[in-house]
Structure formats: structure tokens, C-alpha cells
Amino acid sequence: MRRLPIYFLIDVSESMVGEPIEQVQDGMATIIKELRTDPYALETVWVSVIAFAGEAKVLSPLQEIISFYPPKFPIGSGTSLSVGLGKLMYELRQNIVPTTSEQKGDWKPIVFFFTDGVPTDKPRDIQGVIAEWKKKWQGSVNLVAVSFGKHTDNKILGELTENVLYFDNTDVSVYKQFFKWVTNSIKTSSLSVENNSTGFELAKLDDKTITKVDLSKQASETVVDDNFVVLAAKCQNTKQPYLIKYRKTVFENEYSDIAFDYRLVGAFRVDNSYFEMSEESGGNLKISTEKLKGAPTCPCCGNQFGFAYDETCGKIHCIGTEKISTCPWCGNQAQYGFGEGGFDVNRTRG
């Protein structure tokens, strides 16, 4: 039986922490549950999941949906398009059965690429991997790039595929509609295979939740996702990492000028896979605390102050009511107090 390989290439950078990654987690489970009820999908569809941030990892190798179990998604630092796309191309080379004079190979693979930000690679690395994709895979793979929210570099996505879509993820309820559309697209494609057609037929767009992207927007050349500020921290009591996430907010100031700051979204626990999925060197990226509005409690132990700064190692951790606190990053012990004015802290690439 010829397979219809479906790959999910999913951005798990820090800007996805919180509600977005939780909804993707639930959405993947829904997709598989629905596909198992479809006789055409059961016959042909095989699924793989690849996650990428600063590093990439195959969370689920290519397998038939009857034995597929939705993976747990990690979070990492950075949005390395070259690493993510490179891992995808490696998996395609290793797993796709080509058509030869002696056998009919797999149907043309379909890749759903989900991202919510801009690549943090160096421009030369991005252009290199895009050139490789165009030369070796663009004609033999159906790639659907989906922008989660309004902050994605759509011009770069447009270099990879003409199927660039925008998903308005501003409301939790629309995630169900979105993953229903993904499921229906896989079902229509598997039915197309059974009818000896192309094997690639996206479900109809509703023009509200999912729309076609205008690819005329200019590409960003930044190596940090400037739409969010994410700070890496550790719990003093449990030694577990967590991320503090701020979203960029544009407003009109008292002089009627346009200004912006970053406002707290929340603090989110992550496990140690965060470090595995992060770039080895995040660079010396700084943000002034004067630009950051709000501070969280610790999501790991509940300490009232989740944003304490250790000048010794330059890292962030939580503190409680203890007189002397111990930094879980470097072991430095000190008494903390409140200061006036802003100071620079290390930010991640987002």
C-alpha cells in the first residue's frame, strides 16, 4: 500500500509558551482521534512530528496513525529556520520511498509548518537552507506554512511555498476550528489518493479563522523575535526552569507620539528539555527593565516574587520571605531589596 506521509514541523520557540503550545498539544490529539475514524486515512496516512526552536528534534518518527500517540511538546530558545528545515529535509531523505521503474513509491508528502514569529538565524544560514529546499524538495513536497498570529515573517515563508496561510489565534475557541480544518485537509487529501488523484487537496478556507496571506510584506532582518520578550528564570526552591513572557504593545504616549513597551503575559514552567531545544549560544541580548511592565509570581513554588536578578551571574530567579536567598543558577547567596530605576537583563531570542 502506498503511503501518504504527513509531516508536522512545529515552532516551539519561547514565544509559543503558554496557551499557544497547549492548544497545539490538544490539537494534535484531536487530529489523530478524528483521522482514526476515517477509513481512507487509516489506509494511507502516516504521520511524523518535528519540533524546532534553537535546535530541532523528531518527537514522533513517521508511523501509521493507528499506532501514533501525540507527543508532549517541549519549549526551546530561538527560532532557527535553518535547523528546523534542515531536520525536515533529513527526515524526508531517510524515510520517503521514491517511485522507480520497479515500484510505486509514497505519495507526495504533505508538510504542515506552524510558526508564530521571525527566524533568529543569521540571514546567510536562512538563505542557504531555502536554496537547498528549492533545489531538492520544493517540487516533490506539498508544504503548507501557517502563520500563528500577526508577527510572522511571511516573506520568508513565501520563498518556501505559495501556500502561506494566516491563522487568527487571538481566541482560544478558534483553535478547535483551525485543527478541524487541518484534519479535513488530511482527509480530503487521503480521499484524493484513493481516487488516484493528486493526493493534495486543502479543505476550504473560512476567510475568518484561516486566510490566505498577502506575501507583499517585507522580510524582517532581525535575529531576535522583537514581538515578544522572554526571560529565562529558575525556581529557588525546586531548581526548575520557567519562562517569563512579555508581549509587545504599541500605544500613543502623552505627547501623541507612537511608543511601545512589553507587558506581562505570564510565567510558565518548562522542563529541562528547554535547554536541549535551545541554541548553544543565545548571544548577548539585553532588554531594559524599564520597558517591561509587570512581574509574575513563581509558577513552580508560588513565591511572591518571580523576578529577582542576581548581579553575580546575571540570571533571574524567584525569592520569598527568607532573609538570605540562594541563586539556583550559580549558588550565590545574598539579601535582596528593591531598587529604583531600570537595569539591563539578559533576554532570550524568543
PDB file of C-alpha atoms in Angstrom, residues 61-285:
ATOM      1  CA  PRO A  61       9.030   9.310  13.741  1.00  0.00           C
ATOM      2  CA  LEU A  62       6.949   8.584  10.650  1.00  0.00           C
ATOM      3  CA  GLN A  63       4.330   5.965  11.538  1.00  0.00           C
ATOM      4  CA  GLU A  64       0.815   4.876  10.646  1.00  0.00           C
ATOM      5  CA  ILE A  65      -1.914   6.704  12.537  1.00  0.00           C
ATOM      6  CA  ILE A  66      -3.297   3.594  14.224  1.00  0.00           C
ATOM      7  CA  SER A  67      -0.080   3.369  16.293  1.00  0.00           C
ATOM      8  CA  PHE A  68       0.572   7.128  16.600  1.00  0.00           C
ATOM      9  CA  TYR A  69       0.481   8.687  20.067  1.00  0.00           C
ATOM     10  CA  PRO A  70       0.600  12.531  20.219  1.00  0.00           C
ATOM     11  CA  PRO A  71       3.891  13.644  21.779  1.00  0.00           C
ATOM     12  CA  LYS A  72       4.482  16.162  24.550  1.00  0.00           C
ATOM     13  CA  PHE A  73       5.843  19.387  23.098  1.00  0.00           C
ATOM     14  CA  PRO A  74       8.949  20.978  24.622  1.00  0.00           C
ATOM     15  CA  ILE A  75       9.867  24.682  24.558  1.00  0.00           C
ATOM     16  CA  GLY A  76      13.267  25.989  23.460  1.00  0.00           C
ATOM     17  CA  SER A  77      15.130  29.235  22.886  1.00  0.00           C
ATOM     18  CA  GLY A  78      15.385  30.728  19.405  1.00  0.00           C
ATOM     19  CA  THR A  79      13.558  30.154  16.114  1.00  0.00           C
ATOM     20  CA  SER A  80      16.168  28.577  13.869  1.00  0.00           C
ATOM     21  CA  LEU A  81      14.542  28.053  10.480  1.00  0.00           C
ATOM     22  CA  SER A  82      17.750  26.530   9.084  1.00  0.00           C
ATOM     23  CA  VAL A  83      17.835  23.938  11.870  1.00  0.00           C
ATOM     24  CA  GLY A  84      14.119  23.098  11.623  1.00  0.00           C
ATOM     25  CA  LEU A  85      14.012  22.885   7.839  1.00  0.00           C
ATOM     26  CA  GLY A  86      17.315  21.021   7.812  1.00  0.00           C
ATOM     27  CA  LYS A  87      15.909  18.360  10.146  1.00  0.00           C
ATOM     28  CA  LEU A  88      12.787  18.062   7.978  1.00  0.00           C
ATOM     29  CA  MET A  89      14.846  17.530   4.814  1.00  0.00           C
ATOM     30  CA  TYR A  90      16.961  14.900   6.574  1.00  0.00           C
ATOM     31  CA  GLU A  91      13.834  13.011   7.640  1.00  0.00           C
ATOM     32  CA  LEU A  92      12.406  13.184   4.121  1.00  0.00           C
ATOM     33  CA  ARG A  93      15.628  11.750   2.680  1.00  0.00           C
ATOM     34  CA  GLN A  94      15.654   8.933   5.211  1.00  0.00           C
ATOM     35  CA  ASN A  95      12.001   7.906   5.149  1.00  0.00           C
ATOM     36  CA  ILE A  96      10.263   8.691   1.857  1.00  0.00           C
ATOM     37  CA  VAL A  97      10.075   5.766  -0.573  1.00  0.00           C
ATOM     38  CA  PRO A  98      10.762   7.096  -4.090  1.00  0.00           C
ATOM     39  CA  THR A  99       8.975   5.909  -7.210  1.00  0.00           C
ATOM     40  CA  THR A 100      11.225   3.912  -9.531  1.00  0.00           C
ATOM     41  CA  SER A 101      10.810   1.808 -12.649  1.00  0.00           C
ATOM     42  CA  GLU A 102      10.349  -1.203 -10.375  1.00  0.00           C
ATOM     43  CA  GLN A 103       7.969   0.185  -7.742  1.00  0.00           C
ATOM     44  CA  LYS A 104       5.484   2.897  -6.965  1.00  0.00           C
ATOM     45  CA  GLY A 105       6.776   4.920  -4.037  1.00  0.00           C
ATOM     46  CA  ASP A 106       4.983   7.061  -1.493  1.00  0.00           C
ATOM     47  CA  TRP A 107       2.520   9.715  -2.497  1.00  0.00           C
ATOM     48  CA  LYS A 108       3.867  13.267  -2.462  1.00  0.00           C
ATOM     49  CA  PRO A 109       4.413  14.169   1.221  1.00  0.00           C
ATOM     50  CA  ILE A 110       2.430  16.983   2.824  1.00  0.00           C
ATOM     51  CA  VAL A 111       4.144  19.212   5.392  1.00  0.00           C
ATOM     52  CA  PHE A 112       2.207  21.476   7.775  1.00  0.00           C
ATOM     53  CA  PHE A 113       4.644  24.100   9.069  1.00  0.00           C
ATOM     54  CA  PHE A 114       3.392  26.108  12.093  1.00  0.00           C
ATOM     55  CA  THR A 115       5.284  29.198  13.309  1.00  0.00           C
ATOM     56  CA  ASP A 116       4.433  32.363  15.228  1.00  0.00           C
ATOM     57  CA  GLY A 117       7.487  34.587  14.814  1.00  0.00           C
ATOM     58  CA  VAL A 118      10.543  35.519  12.800  1.00  0.00           C
ATOM     59  CA  PRO A 119      13.648  33.357  12.276  1.00  0.00           C
ATOM     60  CA  THR A 120      16.532  34.145  14.594  1.00  0.00           C
ATOM     61  CA  ASP A 121      19.176  32.608  12.288  1.00  0.00           C
ATOM     62  CA  LYS A 122      21.782  34.652  10.513  1.00  0.00           C
ATOM     63  CA  PRO A 123      20.461  35.714   7.062  1.00  0.00           C
ATOM     64  CA  ARG A 124      23.116  33.657   5.230  1.00  0.00           C
ATOM     65  CA  ASP A 125      22.025  30.495   7.067  1.00  0.00           C
ATOM     66  CA  ILE A 126      18.386  31.130   6.200  1.00  0.00           C
ATOM     67  CA  GLN A 127      19.125  31.752   2.537  1.00  0.00           C
ATOM     68  CA  GLY A 128      21.295  28.637   2.390  1.00  0.00           C
ATOM     69  CA  VAL A 129      18.590  26.321   3.675  1.00  0.00           C
ATOM     70  CA  ILE A 130      15.935  27.973   1.495  1.00  0.00           C
ATOM     71  CA  ALA A 131      18.141  27.437  -1.569  1.00  0.00           C
ATOM     72  CA  GLU A 132      18.549  23.757  -0.666  1.00  0.00           C
ATOM     73  CA  TRP A 133      14.786  23.385  -0.180  1.00  0.00           C
ATOM     74  CA  LYS A 134      14.020  24.960  -3.543  1.00  0.00           C
ATOM     75  CA  LYS A 135      16.584  22.836  -5.356  1.00  0.00           C
ATOM     76  CA  LYS A 136      15.825  19.444  -3.814  1.00  0.00           C
ATOM     77  CA  TRP A 137      12.350  19.415  -2.262  1.00  0.00           C
ATOM     78  CA  GLN A 138      10.047  22.236  -3.353  1.00  0.00           C
ATOM     79  CA  GLY A 139       8.826  20.293  -6.388  1.00  0.00           C
ATOM     80  CA  SER A 140       8.387  16.979  -4.587  1.00  0.00           C
ATOM     81  CA  VAL A 141       6.724  18.062  -1.316  1.00  0.00           C
ATOM     82  CA  ASN A 142       3.483  19.952  -0.667  1.00  0.00           C
ATOM     83  CA  LEU A 143       4.344  22.492   2.038  1.00  0.00           C
ATOM     84  CA  VAL A 144       1.630  24.449   3.859  1.00  0.00           C
ATOM     85  CA  ALA A 145       3.073  27.243   6.024  1.00  0.00           C
ATOM     86  CA  VAL A 146       0.734  28.572   8.711  1.00  0.00           C
ATOM     87  CA  SER A 147       1.406  31.866  10.485  1.00  0.00           C
ATOM     88  CA  PHE A 148       0.117  31.753  14.067  1.00  0.00           C
ATOM     89  CA  GLY A 149      -0.833  35.394  14.691  1.00  0.00           C
ATOM     90  CA  LYS A 150       0.305  38.593  13.009  1.00  0.00           C
ATOM     91  CA  HIS A 151       4.004  38.587  13.903  1.00  0.00           C
ATOM     92  CA  THR A 152       5.409  36.058  11.421  1.00  0.00           C
ATOM     93  CA  ASP A 153       7.918  36.875   8.685  1.00  0.00           C
ATOM     94  CA  ASN A 154       5.609  35.915   5.814  1.00  0.00           C
ATOM     95  CA  LYS A 155       8.058  36.954   3.091  1.00  0.00           C
ATOM     96  CA  ILE A 156      10.421  34.156   4.084  1.00  0.00           C
ATOM     97  CA  LEU A 157       7.552  31.666   4.226  1.00  0.00           C
ATOM     98  CA  GLY A 158       6.599  32.787   0.736  1.00  0.00           C
ATOM     99  CA  GLU A 159      10.033  31.753  -0.517  1.00  0.00           C
ATOM    100  CA  LEU A 160       9.325  28.206   0.664  1.00  0.00           C
ATOM    101  CA  THR A 161       5.782  27.762  -0.651  1.00  0.00           C
ATOM    102  CA  GLU A 162       2.855  29.535  -2.277  1.00  0.00           C
ATOM    103  CA  ASN A 163       0.591  28.017   0.381  1.00  0.00           C
ATOM    104  CA  VAL A 164       1.105  30.578   3.163  1.00  0.00           C
ATOM    105  CA  LEU A 165      -1.895  30.938   5.467  1.00  0.00           C
ATOM    106  CA  TYR A 166      -2.709  33.168   8.416  1.00  0.00           C
ATOM    107  CA  PHE A 167      -4.392  31.698  11.485  1.00  0.00           C
ATOM    108  CA  ASP A 168      -6.033  34.280  13.736  1.00  0.00           C
ATOM    109  CA  ASN A 169      -5.215  32.727  17.108  1.00  0.00           C
ATOM    110  CA  THR A 170      -6.481  35.592  19.261  1.00  0.00           C
ATOM    111  CA  ASP A 171      -9.273  33.478  20.772  1.00  0.00           C
ATOM    112  CA  VAL A 172      -8.980  30.051  22.426  1.00  0.00           C
ATOM    113  CA  SER A 173     -12.191  28.864  20.781  1.00  0.00           C
ATOM    114  CA  VAL A 174     -10.806  29.247  17.235  1.00  0.00           C
ATOM    115  CA  TYR A 175      -8.096  26.654  17.810  1.00  0.00           C
ATOM    116  CA  LYS A 176     -10.711  23.909  17.515  1.00  0.00           C
ATOM    117  CA  GLN A 177     -11.826  25.322  14.178  1.00  0.00           C
ATOM    118  CA  PHE A 178      -8.252  25.517  12.970  1.00  0.00           C
ATOM    119  CA  PHE A 179      -7.369  21.922  13.815  1.00  0.00           C
ATOM    120  CA  LYS A 180     -10.666  20.787  12.344  1.00  0.00           C
ATOM    121  CA  TRP A 181      -9.542  22.445   9.093  1.00  0.00           C
ATOM    122  CA  VAL A 182      -6.166  20.636   9.274  1.00  0.00           C
ATOM    123  CA  THR A 183      -7.949  17.331   9.879  1.00  0.00           C
ATOM    124  CA  ASN A 184     -10.331  17.915   6.976  1.00  0.00           C
ATOM    125  CA  SER A 185      -7.409  18.806   4.706  1.00  0.00           C
ATOM    126  CA  ILE A 186      -5.720  15.494   5.521  1.00  0.00           C
ATOM    127  CA  LYS A 187      -8.998  13.622   4.958  1.00  0.00           C
ATOM    128  CA  THR A 188      -9.598  15.224   1.554  1.00  0.00           C
ATOM    129  CA  SER A 189      -6.013  14.507   0.562  1.00  0.00           C
ATOM    130  CA  SER A 190      -6.268  10.843   1.566  1.00  0.00           C
ATOM    131  CA  LEU A 191      -9.534  10.552  -0.376  1.00  0.00           C
ATOM    132  CA  SER A 192      -7.809  12.103  -3.379  1.00  0.00           C
ATOM    133  CA  VAL A 193      -5.131   9.401  -3.121  1.00  0.00           C
ATOM    134  CA  GLU A 194      -7.783   6.676  -3.106  1.00  0.00           C
ATOM    135  CA  ASN A 195      -9.261   8.203  -6.258  1.00  0.00           C
ATOM    136  CA  ASN A 196      -5.817   8.184  -7.909  1.00  0.00           C
ATOM    137  CA  SER A 197      -5.724  11.974  -7.977  1.00  0.00           C
ATOM    138  CA  THR A 198      -3.033  14.397  -6.763  1.00  0.00           C
ATOM    139  CA  GLY A 199      -3.166  13.476  -3.080  1.00  0.00           C
ATOM    140  CA  PHE A 200      -3.165  17.139  -2.064  1.00  0.00           C
ATOM    141  CA  GLU A 201      -6.434  18.964  -1.513  1.00  0.00           C
ATOM    142  CA  LEU A 202      -6.735  21.526   1.267  1.00  0.00           C
ATOM    143  CA  ALA A 203     -10.118  21.981   2.893  1.00  0.00           C
ATOM    144  CA  LYS A 204     -11.985  25.182   2.129  1.00  0.00           C
ATOM    145  CA  LEU A 205     -10.778  28.272   3.994  1.00  0.00           C
ATOM    146  CA  ASP A 206     -13.400  30.124   6.042  1.00  0.00           C
ATOM    147  CA  ASP A 207     -11.747  33.564   5.486  1.00  0.00           C
ATOM    148  CA  LYS A 208     -12.104  34.337   9.200  1.00  0.00           C
ATOM    149  CA  THR A 209     -10.089  31.822  11.172  1.00  0.00           C
ATOM    150  CA  ILE A 210      -7.781  30.875   8.295  1.00  0.00           C
ATOM    151  CA  THR A 211      -6.977  33.167   5.376  1.00  0.00           C
ATOM    152  CA  LYS A 212      -4.507  33.375   2.525  1.00  0.00           C
ATOM    153  CA  VAL A 213      -1.537  35.636   3.342  1.00  0.00           C
ATOM    154  CA  ASP A 214      -0.554  38.702   1.345  1.00  0.00           C
ATOM    155  CA  LEU A 215       3.070  37.919   0.518  1.00  0.00           C
ATOM    156  CA  SER A 216       3.964  41.501  -0.390  1.00  0.00           C
ATOM    157  CA  LYS A 217       5.080  42.265   3.183  1.00  0.00           C
ATOM    158  CA  GLN A 218       8.754  42.991   3.686  1.00  0.00           C
ATOM    159  CA  ALA A 219      11.014  40.466   5.327  1.00  0.00           C
ATOM    160  CA  SER A 220      12.479  41.123   8.743  1.00  0.00           C
ATOM    161  CA  GLU A 221      16.262  41.052   9.111  1.00  0.00           C
ATOM    162  CA  THR A 222      16.358  40.830  12.880  1.00  0.00           C
ATOM    163  CA  VAL A 223      17.991  37.884  14.659  1.00  0.00           C
ATOM    164  CA  VAL A 224      15.674  38.183  17.640  1.00  0.00           C
ATOM    165  CA  ASP A 225      11.899  37.958  17.654  1.00  0.00           C
ATOM    166  CA  ASP A 226      11.070  41.527  18.656  1.00  0.00           C
ATOM    167  CA  ASN A 227       7.333  40.881  19.063  1.00  0.00           C
ATOM    168  CA  PHE A 228       7.935  39.270  22.449  1.00  0.00           C
ATOM    169  CA  VAL A 229      10.450  39.453  25.265  1.00  0.00           C
ATOM    170  CA  VAL A 230      11.048  36.161  27.035  1.00  0.00           C
ATOM    171  CA  LEU A 231      13.276  35.834  30.096  1.00  0.00           C
ATOM    172  CA  ALA A 232      14.670  32.524  31.354  1.00  0.00           C
ATOM    173  CA  ALA A 233      14.452  32.010  35.123  1.00  0.00           C
ATOM    174  CA  LYS A 234      14.784  29.274  37.753  1.00  0.00           C
ATOM    175  CA  CYS A 235      12.856  28.495  40.913  1.00  0.00           C
ATOM    176  CA  GLN A 236      14.975  28.925  44.035  1.00  0.00           C
ATOM    177  CA  ASN A 237      13.187  26.084  45.820  1.00  0.00           C
ATOM    178  CA  THR A 238      12.664  23.423  43.124  1.00  0.00           C
ATOM    179  CA  LYS A 239      15.600  24.432  40.821  1.00  0.00           C
ATOM    180  CA  GLN A 240      13.177  24.026  37.900  1.00  0.00           C
ATOM    181  CA  PRO A 241      13.308  26.462  34.957  1.00  0.00           C
ATOM    182  CA  TYR A 242      10.457  28.751  33.968  1.00  0.00           C
ATOM    183  CA  LEU A 243       9.938  31.436  31.344  1.00  0.00           C
ATOM    184  CA  ILE A 244       8.603  34.957  31.863  1.00  0.00           C
ATOM    185  CA  LYS A 245       6.809  36.145  28.743  1.00  0.00           C
ATOM    186  CA  TYR A 246       6.018  39.738  27.703  1.00  0.00           C
ATOM    187  CA  ARG A 247       4.121  40.827  24.582  1.00  0.00           C
ATOM    188  CA  LYS A 248       4.923  43.993  22.628  1.00  0.00           C
ATOM    189  CA  THR A 249       2.221  46.668  22.986  1.00  0.00           C
ATOM    190  CA  VAL A 250       2.087  49.777  20.795  1.00  0.00           C
ATOM    191  CA  PHE A 251       0.357  52.883  22.162  1.00  0.00           C
ATOM    192  CA  GLU A 252       0.141  56.661  21.873  1.00  0.00           C
ATOM    193  CA  ASN A 253       2.010  58.472  24.641  1.00  0.00           C
ATOM    194  CA  GLU A 254       1.219  61.795  26.338  1.00  0.00           C
ATOM    195  CA  TYR A 255       2.940  63.701  23.522  1.00  0.00           C
ATOM    196  CA  SER A 256       0.752  61.978  20.893  1.00  0.00           C
ATOM    197  CA  ASP A 257       3.768  60.035  19.655  1.00  0.00           C
ATOM    198  CA  ILE A 258       3.662  56.326  18.907  1.00  0.00           C
ATOM    199  CA  ALA A 259       5.599  54.332  21.516  1.00  0.00           C
ATOM    200  CA  PHE A 260       5.749  50.740  22.724  1.00  0.00           C
ATOM    201  CA  ASP A 261       6.570  48.648  25.738  1.00  0.00           C
ATOM    202  CA  TYR A 262       6.298  44.984  26.728  1.00  0.00           C
ATOM    203  CA  ARG A 263       3.506  43.841  29.027  1.00  0.00           C
ATOM    204  CA  LEU A 264       3.432  40.697  31.113  1.00  0.00           C
ATOM    205  CA  VAL A 265       1.658  37.672  29.666  1.00  0.00           C
ATOM    206  CA  GLY A 266       2.655  35.328  32.480  1.00  0.00           C
ATOM    207  CA  ALA A 267       5.264  32.932  33.826  1.00  0.00           C
ATOM    208  CA  PHE A 268       5.273  29.330  32.629  1.00  0.00           C
ATOM    209  CA  ARG A 269       7.007  26.226  33.919  1.00  0.00           C
ATOM    210  CA  VAL A 270       9.169  24.310  31.470  1.00  0.00           C
ATOM    211  CA  ASP A 271      11.250  21.191  31.980  1.00  0.00           C
ATOM    212  CA  ASN A 272      14.948  20.661  31.327  1.00  0.00           C
ATOM    213  CA  SER A 273      14.255  19.781  27.685  1.00  0.00           C
ATOM    214  CA  TYR A 274      14.161  23.578  27.271  1.00  0.00           C
ATOM    215  CA  PHE A 275      17.963  23.623  27.377  1.00  0.00           C
ATOM    216  CA  GLU A 276      18.204  20.737  24.863  1.00  0.00           C
ATOM    217  CA  MET A 277      15.996  22.621  22.376  1.00  0.00           C
ATOM    218  CA  SER A 278      17.843  25.926  22.777  1.00  0.00           C
ATOM    219  CA  GLU A 279      20.750  27.353  20.831  1.00  0.00           C
ATOM    220  CA  GLU A 280      24.124  26.737  22.445  1.00  0.00           C
ATOM    221  CA  SER A 281      24.817  30.470  22.401  1.00  0.00           C
ATOM    222  CA  GLY A 282      21.907  32.838  22.573  1.00  0.00           C
ATOM    223  CA  GLY A 283      24.164  35.859  22.173  1.00  0.00           C
ATOM    224  CA  ASN A 284      24.466  38.847  24.464  1.00  0.00           C
ATOM    225  CA  LEU A 285      20.895  40.118  24.106  1.00  0.00           C
TER     226      LEU A 285
END
